[in-house]
Amino acid sequence: MTLTEKILARAAGKASVKAGDNIWVKTDVLMTHDVCGPGTIGVFKREFGKNAKVWDRERVVIIPDHYIFTADSLSNRNVDILRDFAREQNLPYFYDVIDDANGTWKFDTTKGLLQRQYGSNYAGVCHAALPQKGHTRPGEILFGTDSHTCMAGAFNQFATGIGNTDAGFVMGTGKLLIKVPETMRFRLEGRLQPGVMAKDIILHVIGEIGFDGATYRAMQFDGPGIASLSMDDRMTIANMAIEAGGKNAMFPFDARTAEYVEARTKLNGTRSHYEPVETDADQNFVYETVIDLDKLEPTVACHPDPGQRKKARELASVKLDRAYVGSCTGGKTSDFIEFAQILRGKKVVIDTFGVPASPEIVQDLQRTKWGGETIWNILVTAGVRMTENAGCSACLGGPVDTFGRMNQPGLKCISATNRNFPGRMGHKESQVFLASPATVAASALAGSIADPRDYLGN
Amino acid sequence: MQAIFTGPVYVVRDNIDTDQIISAKYLNLVPTITEEYEKLGSYAMDGLPDALYPERFVKPGAMDTEFPIIIAGRNFGCGSSREHAPIALGAADCQAVVAESFARIFFRNCVATGEVYPVECTERLCEIFRTGDRAVVDIDAGTITLERTGKAYSLKPLGEVRPVVEAGGIFQYARKVGMMPDKV
C-alpha cells in the first residue's frame, strides 16, 4: 500500500484498502475557522439538535484566521459565533482573537492595520497554527473546512479539505465516508541550489501535471531529496497539492518529523502519542516521476491559474505594481528569512506587503537579529509594509479593508501565496503571479519579475 | 422522481474556481442563516471578470438567476473548499452544472448539500452552447439537448450520487434510507 492507503486502512479498521474503495474513516482532528465554522456549526445544530454535543471535545480545533482584522461587522460577528460555540461545548482548543471568553470581537480601525490587535490565545493562519500548537501527528486523519488543510501531509498524516456539511457530520459522529484516492509519486533527488526554494518544487510539479493533474488523487513526495527539506519546506509543498486538484499530499516520516512533532506536542501539552506509517516495498502508483532538485530554477505560476508555469528569468518584461509575502504556504519564518536575505540593505521599488502567518512568526522576526538589527526591522527599512496582525489577510482578498487587498482593476502582484485564479487577491480584474519569497524579493527590488539568483551574495 | 431541467444555459470556460462562483468578500455570510443564504444566491458567479462575461449570471438587483443550467469546461469549482459555492448556485435557483470535469471538493459539496446536480458531459459543450441557448437536461436519460439544433449530447451517469442530490443532501438521504434516525 502507499502511505495514504496505509493511513486510511488503519483509520477504517481494515487490513488493507485500495484506490477506489469507499470507506468510513475515524477522524483524529477536525479543524474549522471563522469563514466556514459558523456554517458548520449551523449544519451540526440543524441536524443533531440544538443541545447536541460534539463527538469529542478534545478533537475539535477552532482557529479564527481569515477575516479578522477588518471592520466588517458580519466578519467580526462570525468570530463571536465561534466563541459562543466553544464556550457552550467547553472546547479546549479554540484560539480566540481576544482573551475575554465572554467578550465580543471588534476590530479597532483607529489603531490601523499594522499594530497587533489580538490577545494571547490567537494563533494565526490555521494551517500554520495546527503544527505550531501541537495538533499535527504522523499517521493521523485530519479534516478541515479549508482546501489547504492538505498542508499537514508534510507530517505524514492524511489531511484534506471538506465542506461545511461534511464537517457538520464529522462534528456529530467523528466519522466520514471517503473514497481512497489513487496515489501519484514524486520522487525527489538531489538538493535545491541557492536562490531556489521549496515553492519552486511545487510550482514546477503543478506546471508538469497541470492545474487538474492530481484531481481525486494523493500526491506522495518521497526519495532521497526529502532529507534536505525542512518541515517548513515540506509544508510549502504539501499546501499546494490542492492547486493541482489533489485530495491530499503525503510525505514519509523521518527524524525531522519526529523532532518537530515531539517538541510541539510537549510545548503545548497536546496528545503526544502517534504511529507513523512507513513506506512499503510494494506500492501501486497511478503516475511516477523523478524530480532532480539540482536542476530546478526559480519558477513562477502566471495569471490566471497555478498551472501557468514559466521560469522567473523568462518574465523580466512583466512589470509589477505589488509584491506580497504571506499566507500558510509563504508566510513562515523561513520564508521571511529568505525574503530578508535578498532585501537586506536594499529598497523595494513597488508596494510590498509582509503578513506573517502566525503571532509566533511575528515574534521570531522581531527577536532574531542579524548584525544587531531584527529581521523585522531589516524588512521595514527595505520598504516592506509589515503587519503584526498575522492571518490570511489578502491571500484570498477578503473584505475590502483587508491589508494588502488589491482593490483596483489591472493591478499586477507577485505573491508568495498559493492561488492565482481571477480575483483571488481582491479585484476580479487584477492579476497574481505566484513565486517563492526569494523571487518575490528580487521582483520587489526590480519592479518587474526577476530571478533571485541575480540578487544573491550581498 | 424525474429530474428534467429546461431553460436558458449560462456558458463558462475552464477553471472556474470558487472565487469566481462566489467572491471571497461574501464569505462573511453564513449559509445556514436563511437571509444570508438568499444573499449568497444574489452574488452567484459574481467573481467572473466582466470583460470575459459581459452577460451576468444574476442580473444586478435580482436575487435569482434566469439560467437554471450552467455549462462549463474543465475543472469547474477548483480552488477553495467553501461550501458557499454550490450553495450560492442553489440559492440562485440554478439546478444543474454540466461540465467536462469538476474539482473534487466542489463536486462533493454539491452532493453533500444537494444544492445542485453536478453532471459530467462527454464533449466540450462550452464550445458548442452559447449563453442564452435553451436546453433540456434529462438526468435519467443522461442527455442534454440543445433546442436550437435539436441535437442531444450525452452525460455521464451520476450513479449513487443521484439519489443523494435528489433527497436534498447527505443528511436528508441518510434519514430517508434509515441510516440516521429522524429529527426529533
XYZ file of C-alpha atoms in Angstrom:
642
model
C 0.000 0.000 0.000
C 1.032 3.622 -0.462
C 1.456 5.833 2.611
C -2.018 7.321 2.077
C -3.606 3.881 1.717
C -1.899 2.657 4.899
C -3.226 5.536 6.970
C -6.721 5.199 5.531
C -6.786 1.428 6.074
C -5.855 1.905 9.695
C -8.470 4.631 10.194
C -11.097 2.363 8.624
C -10.112 -0.598 10.819
C -9.197 -2.679 7.770
C -6.129 -4.759 6.979
C -5.867 -3.156 3.582
C -7.614 -0.772 1.209
C -7.058 0.066 -2.433
C -7.666 3.086 -4.621
C -11.361 3.464 -5.423
C -12.661 1.808 -2.235
C -15.315 3.811 -0.385
C -14.581 3.575 3.326
C -15.690 5.089 6.622
C -12.750 6.555 8.498
C -12.336 7.732 12.080
C -11.312 11.361 12.430
C -8.409 12.283 14.687
C -8.801 16.067 14.389
C -11.500 18.278 12.850
C -10.406 21.861 12.217
C -12.581 24.798 11.274
C -12.225 28.586 11.101
C -14.232 31.810 11.033
C -15.310 31.594 7.384
C -16.662 28.027 7.440
C -17.049 27.403 11.191
C -20.345 29.284 11.670
C -21.915 27.372 8.764
C -20.512 24.070 10.036
C -21.927 24.770 13.480
C -25.225 25.680 11.791
C -25.340 22.319 10.000
C -24.324 20.458 13.178
C -27.124 22.042 15.219
C -29.720 21.729 12.471
C -29.018 18.017 12.042
C -28.059 16.825 15.523
C -30.205 19.193 17.596
C -29.586 22.476 19.359
C -28.376 20.753 22.521
C -26.128 18.273 20.745
C -22.524 17.838 21.848
C -19.556 17.394 19.527
C -18.340 13.798 19.276
C -15.081 14.529 21.133
C -14.290 17.970 22.513
C -10.524 17.265 22.523
C -10.557 16.666 18.770
C -12.337 19.767 17.508
C -9.878 22.605 16.871
C -11.248 26.058 16.003
C -8.886 28.684 14.620
C -10.232 32.088 13.549
C -7.817 33.457 10.949
C -9.491 34.549 7.709
C -11.453 37.791 8.133
C -10.241 39.069 11.467
C -8.577 42.449 11.048
C -11.477 44.118 9.279
C -14.217 46.493 10.313
C -16.762 44.315 8.513
C -19.382 43.652 11.184
C -20.526 40.267 9.870
C -16.923 39.043 9.890
C -16.468 40.235 13.477
C -19.759 38.529 14.379
C -18.538 35.247 12.896
C -15.678 35.175 15.411
C -18.278 35.692 18.158
C -20.323 32.727 16.850
C -17.201 30.559 17.209
C -16.576 31.825 20.737
C -20.158 31.119 21.829
C -19.908 27.603 20.459
C -16.516 26.927 22.059
C -17.879 28.067 25.421
C -21.103 26.074 25.087
C -19.176 22.926 24.109
C -16.311 23.593 26.520
C -13.727 23.170 23.760
C -10.115 23.294 24.936
C -8.685 24.195 21.527
C -10.305 27.442 20.463
C -7.661 30.004 19.523
C -9.671 33.137 20.116
C -8.754 36.582 18.819
C -9.473 38.123 22.235
C -8.677 36.923 25.749
C -12.109 37.539 27.278
C -14.130 34.318 26.884
C -17.334 36.319 27.406
C -16.348 39.279 25.249
C -17.073 40.247 21.670
C -14.558 40.926 18.920
C -14.460 44.296 17.249
C -11.570 45.421 15.117
C -10.379 48.909 16.078
C -9.745 50.816 12.851
C -8.159 53.738 14.721
C -5.156 51.557 15.549
C -4.551 50.878 11.856
C -3.741 47.630 10.134
C -0.126 47.187 11.229
C -0.277 47.215 15.006
C -1.075 43.990 16.855
C -4.733 43.679 17.786
C -5.068 40.187 19.235
C -4.827 38.554 22.612
C -2.585 35.819 23.949
C -4.538 32.847 22.564
C -4.727 33.919 18.935
C -2.823 31.501 16.690
C -2.918 32.937 13.149
C -3.433 31.046 9.894
C -4.953 27.664 10.734
C -2.546 25.559 8.673
C 0.485 27.184 10.277
C -1.156 27.137 13.690
C -2.097 23.435 13.663
C 1.510 22.192 13.725
C 2.787 25.039 15.909
C 0.121 24.324 18.527
C 0.789 20.584 18.513
C -2.206 19.309 16.523
C -0.396 17.531 13.694
C 0.709 13.960 14.343
C 2.034 11.338 11.905
C -0.362 8.580 10.927
C -3.484 10.545 11.824
C -6.553 11.731 9.910
C -7.179 15.471 9.803
C -10.239 17.001 8.177
C -10.506 20.768 7.875
C -13.037 23.125 6.326
C -10.338 24.647 4.172
C -8.792 23.405 0.963
C -5.236 23.996 2.171
C -5.725 21.507 5.014
C -3.596 19.257 2.793
C -0.557 21.165 4.151
C -0.437 18.790 7.131
C 0.512 15.981 4.746
C 4.032 17.250 5.431
C 3.726 15.464 8.784
C 2.978 12.020 7.358
C -0.720 12.362 8.014
C -3.810 12.164 5.835
C -5.179 15.696 5.741
C -7.793 17.062 3.390
C -10.309 19.860 2.976
C -14.057 19.293 3.315
C -17.206 21.416 3.148
C -19.452 22.589 5.963
C -21.990 19.788 5.583
C -19.363 17.046 5.764
C -17.713 18.890 8.653
C -21.075 19.101 10.435
C -21.378 15.352 10.018
C -17.877 14.781 11.422
C -18.632 17.113 14.319
C -21.558 14.903 15.316
C -20.149 11.466 14.567
C -16.344 11.630 14.287
C -16.588 9.701 11.027
C -16.652 10.384 7.306
C -17.220 8.326 4.170
C -14.384 8.882 1.723
C -13.016 7.342 -1.428
C -9.453 6.032 -1.287
C -7.519 8.126 -3.832
C -5.063 6.792 -6.359
C -1.513 7.853 -5.493
C 0.877 9.805 -7.699
C 4.526 9.532 -6.747
C 7.020 12.376 -6.999
C 10.460 11.063 -6.192
C 12.791 13.893 -5.257
C 16.518 13.547 -5.869
C 19.428 15.893 -5.292
C 19.341 19.196 -3.483
C 17.969 22.683 -4.131
C 20.534 25.219 -5.328
C 20.922 28.729 -3.830
C 18.015 31.022 -4.722
C 15.714 28.071 -5.370
C 13.118 27.215 -2.729
C 10.528 24.553 -1.889
C 7.933 26.771 -3.554
C 9.759 26.281 -6.840
C 9.426 22.493 -6.441
C 5.661 22.598 -6.146
C 5.208 25.239 -8.860
C 7.339 23.046 -11.110
C 5.253 19.971 -10.267
C 1.907 21.704 -10.883
C 3.212 23.003 -14.191
C 4.235 19.464 -15.065
C 0.922 17.731 -14.324
C -1.431 20.677 -14.914
C -3.959 22.517 -12.772
C -6.164 19.414 -12.555
C -3.444 16.793 -12.936
C -3.951 15.416 -9.439
C -7.744 15.667 -9.216
C -9.101 12.988 -6.840
C -5.533 11.792 -6.215
C -2.941 11.666 -3.446
C 0.436 13.265 -4.163
C 3.234 11.341 -2.448
C 6.611 13.045 -2.249
C 9.487 10.762 -1.339
C 13.029 9.806 -2.302
C 16.477 10.877 -1.135
C 15.807 14.567 -1.828
C 13.356 14.733 1.085
C 16.056 14.552 3.729
C 17.365 18.019 2.896
C 13.925 19.630 3.115
C 12.940 21.275 6.401
C 9.443 20.821 7.820
C 8.653 24.339 6.566
C 9.734 23.280 3.068
C 7.564 20.174 3.198
C 4.598 22.241 4.348
C 5.044 24.659 1.436
C 4.918 21.748 -0.995
C 2.054 19.845 0.651
C -0.007 23.035 0.934
C -0.307 23.361 -2.821
C -1.374 19.798 -3.677
C -4.877 21.242 -3.951
C -3.693 23.644 -6.660
C -3.287 20.611 -8.909
C -6.649 19.299 -7.696
C -5.073 16.812 -5.262
C -7.032 15.268 -2.419
C -4.019 15.162 -0.142
C -0.257 15.362 -0.055
C 1.918 12.844 1.744
C 5.491 12.861 2.990
C 7.367 9.994 4.617
C 8.129 10.149 8.330
C 11.727 10.813 9.364
C 13.807 12.174 12.239
C 12.892 15.765 11.318
C 9.186 14.993 11.501
C 9.670 13.322 14.882
C 11.720 16.185 16.265
C 9.138 18.798 15.231
C 6.083 16.890 16.413
C 7.625 15.858 19.716
C 8.761 19.401 20.507
C 5.355 20.891 19.656
C 3.149 18.374 21.433
C 5.338 18.711 24.511
C 5.369 22.511 24.424
C 1.586 22.701 24.106
C 0.644 19.706 26.224
C -1.299 18.110 23.368
C -1.617 14.375 22.696
C 1.912 13.133 22.094
C 1.360 9.504 21.133
C 1.399 8.796 17.422
C 2.100 5.986 14.990
C 3.682 6.985 11.692
C 3.298 4.884 8.564
C 6.392 3.549 6.857
C 6.871 3.002 3.156
C 6.045 -0.491 1.839
C 8.182 -2.189 -0.756
C 5.045 -2.881 -2.759
C 3.133 0.271 -3.711
C 0.767 0.933 -6.609
C 1.129 4.316 -8.245
C -1.037 5.751 -10.984
C 1.828 8.036 -12.016
C 5.527 8.205 -11.162
C 8.130 10.810 -11.878
C 11.567 11.836 -10.669
C 12.370 15.460 -9.896
C 16.016 16.464 -9.859
C 16.167 19.274 -7.327
C 19.610 20.381 -8.538
C 18.139 21.334 -11.890
C 15.162 23.363 -10.677
C 15.191 27.105 -11.269
C 13.149 29.936 -9.763
C 9.656 29.299 -11.091
C 6.527 31.424 -11.438
C 2.874 30.497 -11.970
C 1.393 33.252 -14.134
C -2.141 34.622 -14.069
C -4.779 33.132 -14.230
C -4.122 29.684 -12.712
C -1.426 27.848 -10.731
C -0.552 25.661 -13.712
C 0.733 28.554 -15.893
C 4.399 27.729 -15.287
C 7.274 29.870 -16.509
C 10.846 30.410 -15.320
C 11.341 33.697 -13.496
C 14.092 34.701 -15.913
C 11.693 34.411 -18.856
C 9.357 37.006 -17.357
C 11.544 40.103 -16.982
C 9.146 42.025 -19.220
C 6.262 41.637 -16.750
C 6.035 44.951 -14.895
C 4.561 44.723 -11.415
C 2.564 47.001 -9.122
C 2.873 44.980 -5.944
C 4.711 42.291 -4.083
C 3.301 40.210 -1.226
C 4.784 37.691 1.186
C 2.414 35.868 3.498
C -0.177 33.054 3.855
C 0.044 29.470 5.078
C 2.314 28.459 2.254
C 4.543 31.549 2.104
C 4.364 33.367 5.448
C 6.508 31.136 7.649
C 9.666 32.245 9.467
C 11.896 30.551 6.901
C 10.034 32.374 4.106
C 10.688 35.750 5.696
C 14.333 34.849 6.300
C 14.830 34.116 2.607
C 12.887 37.282 1.746
C 15.045 39.375 4.078
C 18.323 37.918 2.850
C 17.663 39.387 -0.566
C 16.132 42.672 0.621
C 18.702 43.410 3.328
C 20.332 46.782 2.737
C 18.259 47.497 -0.369
C 14.970 49.257 -1.138
C 11.883 47.868 -2.795
C 10.564 49.920 -5.722
C 6.917 48.757 -5.642
C 4.313 48.470 -2.839
C 5.423 45.445 -0.842
C 3.427 43.754 1.918
C 4.522 41.258 4.559
C 1.994 39.243 6.576
C 3.434 36.590 8.907
C 1.234 33.502 9.140
C 1.175 33.394 12.947
C 1.922 35.510 16.027
C 4.803 33.172 16.796
C 6.350 34.025 13.426
C 5.939 37.748 14.208
C 7.880 37.123 17.427
C 10.580 35.146 15.624
C 11.116 38.009 13.187
C 11.076 40.646 15.912
C 13.567 38.761 18.097
C 16.020 37.289 15.607
C 18.839 39.710 14.914
C 21.319 39.922 12.079
C 24.215 42.265 12.856
C 22.317 43.939 15.671
C 19.146 44.521 13.707
C 15.982 42.410 13.806
C 14.775 40.720 10.641
C 11.547 42.665 11.101
C 13.399 45.992 11.033
C 15.564 44.922 8.113
C 12.375 44.369 6.137
C 10.754 47.601 7.291
C 13.935 49.520 6.400
C 13.856 47.930 2.947
C 10.404 49.443 2.499
C 8.197 46.443 3.242
C 4.894 47.213 4.984
C 4.995 44.582 7.730
C 1.861 43.900 9.781
C 1.819 42.257 13.186
C -1.747 41.137 12.518
C -0.932 37.612 11.419
C -3.660 35.949 9.401
C -4.871 35.050 5.928
C -5.096 38.736 5.024
C -5.100 39.492 1.275
C -4.136 35.982 0.136
C -7.833 35.428 -0.552
C -8.896 39.019 -0.984
C -11.420 39.200 1.828
C -13.385 42.285 2.896
C -12.353 45.481 1.074
C -10.439 46.925 4.041
C -8.163 43.863 4.260
C -4.436 44.648 4.490
C -2.778 44.303 1.087
C -6.010 43.606 -0.823
C -5.957 44.624 -4.482
C -8.889 46.991 -4.800
C -8.291 48.360 -8.288
C -8.545 46.635 -11.673
C -5.400 45.987 -13.641
C -3.012 45.663 -10.700
C -0.313 43.018 -11.019
C 1.088 41.402 -7.896
C 3.858 38.876 -7.412
C 2.983 36.826 -4.383
C 4.362 34.046 -2.207
C 0.795 32.786 -1.668
C -0.773 29.691 -3.211
C -3.603 30.577 -5.576
C -3.984 32.969 -8.519
C -7.336 32.473 -10.188
C -9.001 35.746 -11.288
C -9.879 37.924 -8.316
C -8.087 35.783 -5.754
C -6.394 38.727 -4.023
C -9.227 41.221 -4.494
C -10.398 42.900 -7.663
C -11.539 40.411 -10.275
C -9.633 42.258 -12.984
C -6.314 42.145 -11.047
C -3.578 39.589 -11.682
C -1.493 37.417 -9.363
C 1.828 35.742 -10.174
C 2.842 33.032 -7.718
C 6.500 32.655 -6.762
C 8.881 31.866 -3.922
C 9.646 34.518 -1.293
C 13.124 34.843 -2.890
C 11.618 35.565 -6.305
C 9.117 37.972 -4.728
C 12.017 39.806 -3.050
C 14.056 40.092 -6.249
C 10.966 41.251 -8.149
C 10.140 43.863 -5.481
C 13.636 45.293 -5.998
C 13.404 45.213 -9.794
C 9.779 46.330 -10.198
C 9.308 43.512 -12.667
C 9.590 39.740 -12.346
C 13.208 38.913 -11.544
C 15.377 35.861 -10.912
C 16.581 35.894 -7.287
C 19.877 34.292 -8.255
C 20.872 37.679 -9.668
C 20.464 39.168 -6.175
C 22.328 36.638 -4.041
C 25.555 37.121 -2.157
C 25.262 40.637 -0.811
C -38.878 11.286 -9.429
C -37.841 12.629 -12.806
C -35.107 15.193 -12.951
C -35.568 17.260 -16.086
C -34.415 20.864 -16.235
C -35.320 23.218 -19.044
C -34.259 26.770 -19.728
C -31.512 29.026 -20.983
C -27.917 27.976 -20.272
C -25.043 30.074 -18.962
C -21.739 29.093 -20.558
C -18.324 29.431 -18.899
C -14.880 28.113 -19.774
C -12.198 26.080 -17.947
C -11.014 26.519 -14.359
C -13.939 28.443 -12.953
C -12.724 28.499 -9.374
C -14.752 29.021 -6.226
C -13.745 32.717 -6.103
C -15.496 33.247 -9.411
C -18.531 31.262 -8.255
C -18.774 33.263 -5.024
C -16.279 36.062 -4.337
C -14.320 35.739 -1.114
C -15.665 39.072 0.104
C -19.089 37.454 0.551
C -17.807 34.622 2.750
C -18.839 36.683 5.763
C -22.341 35.380 5.007
C -23.315 32.219 6.898
C -25.221 29.780 4.662
C -27.310 28.287 7.475
C -28.843 31.704 8.262
C -31.834 31.993 5.886
C -31.486 35.600 4.776
C -27.724 35.213 4.304
C -28.347 32.063 2.246
C -30.600 34.090 -0.075
C -27.993 36.846 -0.355
C -25.353 34.305 -1.361
C -27.607 33.416 -4.295
C -27.726 37.013 -5.461
C -23.910 37.023 -5.696
C -23.577 33.698 -7.566
C -20.905 33.827 -10.304
C -20.256 37.448 -9.406
C -16.496 36.820 -9.471
C -16.408 36.211 -13.228
C -14.428 39.026 -14.863
C -16.838 41.489 -16.549
C -14.687 41.738 -19.657
C -14.935 37.999 -20.337
C -18.535 37.628 -19.167
C -20.465 40.816 -20.033
C -23.777 38.971 -19.590
C -24.122 38.364 -15.853
C -25.413 35.138 -14.300
C -27.603 37.065 -11.859
C -28.812 40.449 -13.111
C -27.927 43.443 -10.933
C -30.566 43.810 -8.229
C -32.005 40.320 -8.802
C -31.912 37.568 -6.161
C -32.054 34.620 -8.582
C -30.660 33.662 -11.968
C -32.545 33.289 -15.220
C -30.218 30.414 -16.122
C -31.145 27.102 -14.461
C -28.274 25.338 -16.235
C -24.556 26.176 -16.283
C -22.325 24.672 -18.954
C -18.621 24.646 -18.169
C -15.275 23.347 -19.376
C -12.684 21.507 -17.290
C -12.106 21.702 -13.538
C -15.269 23.590 -12.560
C -15.239 24.543 -8.872
C -11.492 24.319 -8.323
C -9.857 26.245 -5.514
C -11.271 26.518 -2.057
C -13.441 24.110 -0.076
C -16.048 26.795 0.589
C -19.476 25.218 0.562
C -20.760 28.723 -0.134
C -20.035 27.940 -3.819
C -22.627 25.222 -4.548
C -24.921 26.927 -2.043
C -24.765 30.230 -3.949
C -25.685 28.396 -7.159
C -28.559 26.553 -5.486
C -29.767 29.668 -3.700
C -29.853 31.451 -7.077
C -32.139 28.660 -8.361
C -29.537 27.062 -10.584
C -30.357 23.358 -10.857
C -27.548 21.679 -12.738
C -23.945 22.313 -13.702
C -22.877 20.381 -16.794
C -19.074 20.383 -17.001
C -16.324 18.408 -18.682
C -14.849 17.819 -15.233
C -15.245 19.001 -11.657
C -12.801 19.761 -8.894
C -13.082 17.197 -6.128
C -14.266 19.217 -3.129
C -16.814 21.216 -5.137
C -18.321 18.023 -6.523
C -18.529 16.543 -3.054
C -20.093 19.708 -1.668
C -22.758 19.656 -4.399
C -23.682 16.156 -3.309
C -23.433 16.761 0.434
C -25.672 19.831 0.255
C -27.943 18.620 -2.545
C -27.957 22.178 -3.853
C -27.226 21.430 -7.495
C -26.676 18.397 -9.750
C -23.002 18.196 -10.836
C -23.095 16.344 -14.161
C -20.155 15.497 -16.388
C -20.523 15.720 -20.152
C -18.542 13.749 -22.695
C -17.899 16.525 -25.211
C -16.586 20.059 -24.948
C -20.063 21.591 -24.739
C -18.755 25.011 -23.717
C -17.580 25.373 -27.332
C -20.965 24.314 -28.730
C -23.526 26.031 -26.492
C -23.823 29.811 -26.171
C -25.136 31.710 -23.204
C -28.880 32.114 -23.643
C -29.358 28.967 -25.722
C -32.266 26.952 -24.436
C -31.527 23.398 -23.399
C -33.130 20.399 -21.736
C -31.141 18.374 -19.221
C -32.585 14.938 -18.577
C -30.638 13.399 -15.724
C -32.107 9.911 -16.086
C -31.835 9.751 -19.852
C -28.298 11.111 -19.492
C -28.705 13.787 -22.144
C -28.571 17.496 -22.674
C -30.423 18.714 -25.760
C -29.696 21.985 -27.485
C -33.109 23.259 -28.597
C -31.626 25.462 -31.351
C -30.423 22.387 -33.260
C -32.375 19.590 -31.614
C -29.130 17.711 -31.075
C -28.732 15.702 -27.870
C -25.342 15.253 -26.172
C -24.646 12.512 -23.690
C -23.979 12.984 -19.995
C -22.086 10.612 -17.737
C -24.272 8.691 -15.280
C -24.441 10.124 -11.752
C -24.763 6.696 -10.165
C -25.109 6.732 -6.390
C -24.835 10.498 -6.348
C -28.238 10.998 -7.953
C -30.497 9.876 -5.068
C -28.422 11.885 -2.586
C -28.820 15.140 -4.530
C -32.482 14.370 -5.124
C -33.069 13.858 -1.401
C -31.526 17.268 -0.696
C -28.102 16.232 0.585
C -26.426 13.591 2.702
C -28.351 14.154 5.919
C -31.745 14.019 4.209
C -30.633 10.983 2.235
C -29.341 9.216 5.325
C -32.676 9.791 7.079
C -34.683 8.752 4.054
C -32.938 5.393 3.788
C -32.841 4.823 7.537
C -29.102 5.328 8.096
C -29.886 8.097 10.590
C -32.853 8.493 12.934
C -35.457 11.115 12.038
C -35.069 14.509 13.650
C -36.917 14.824 16.952
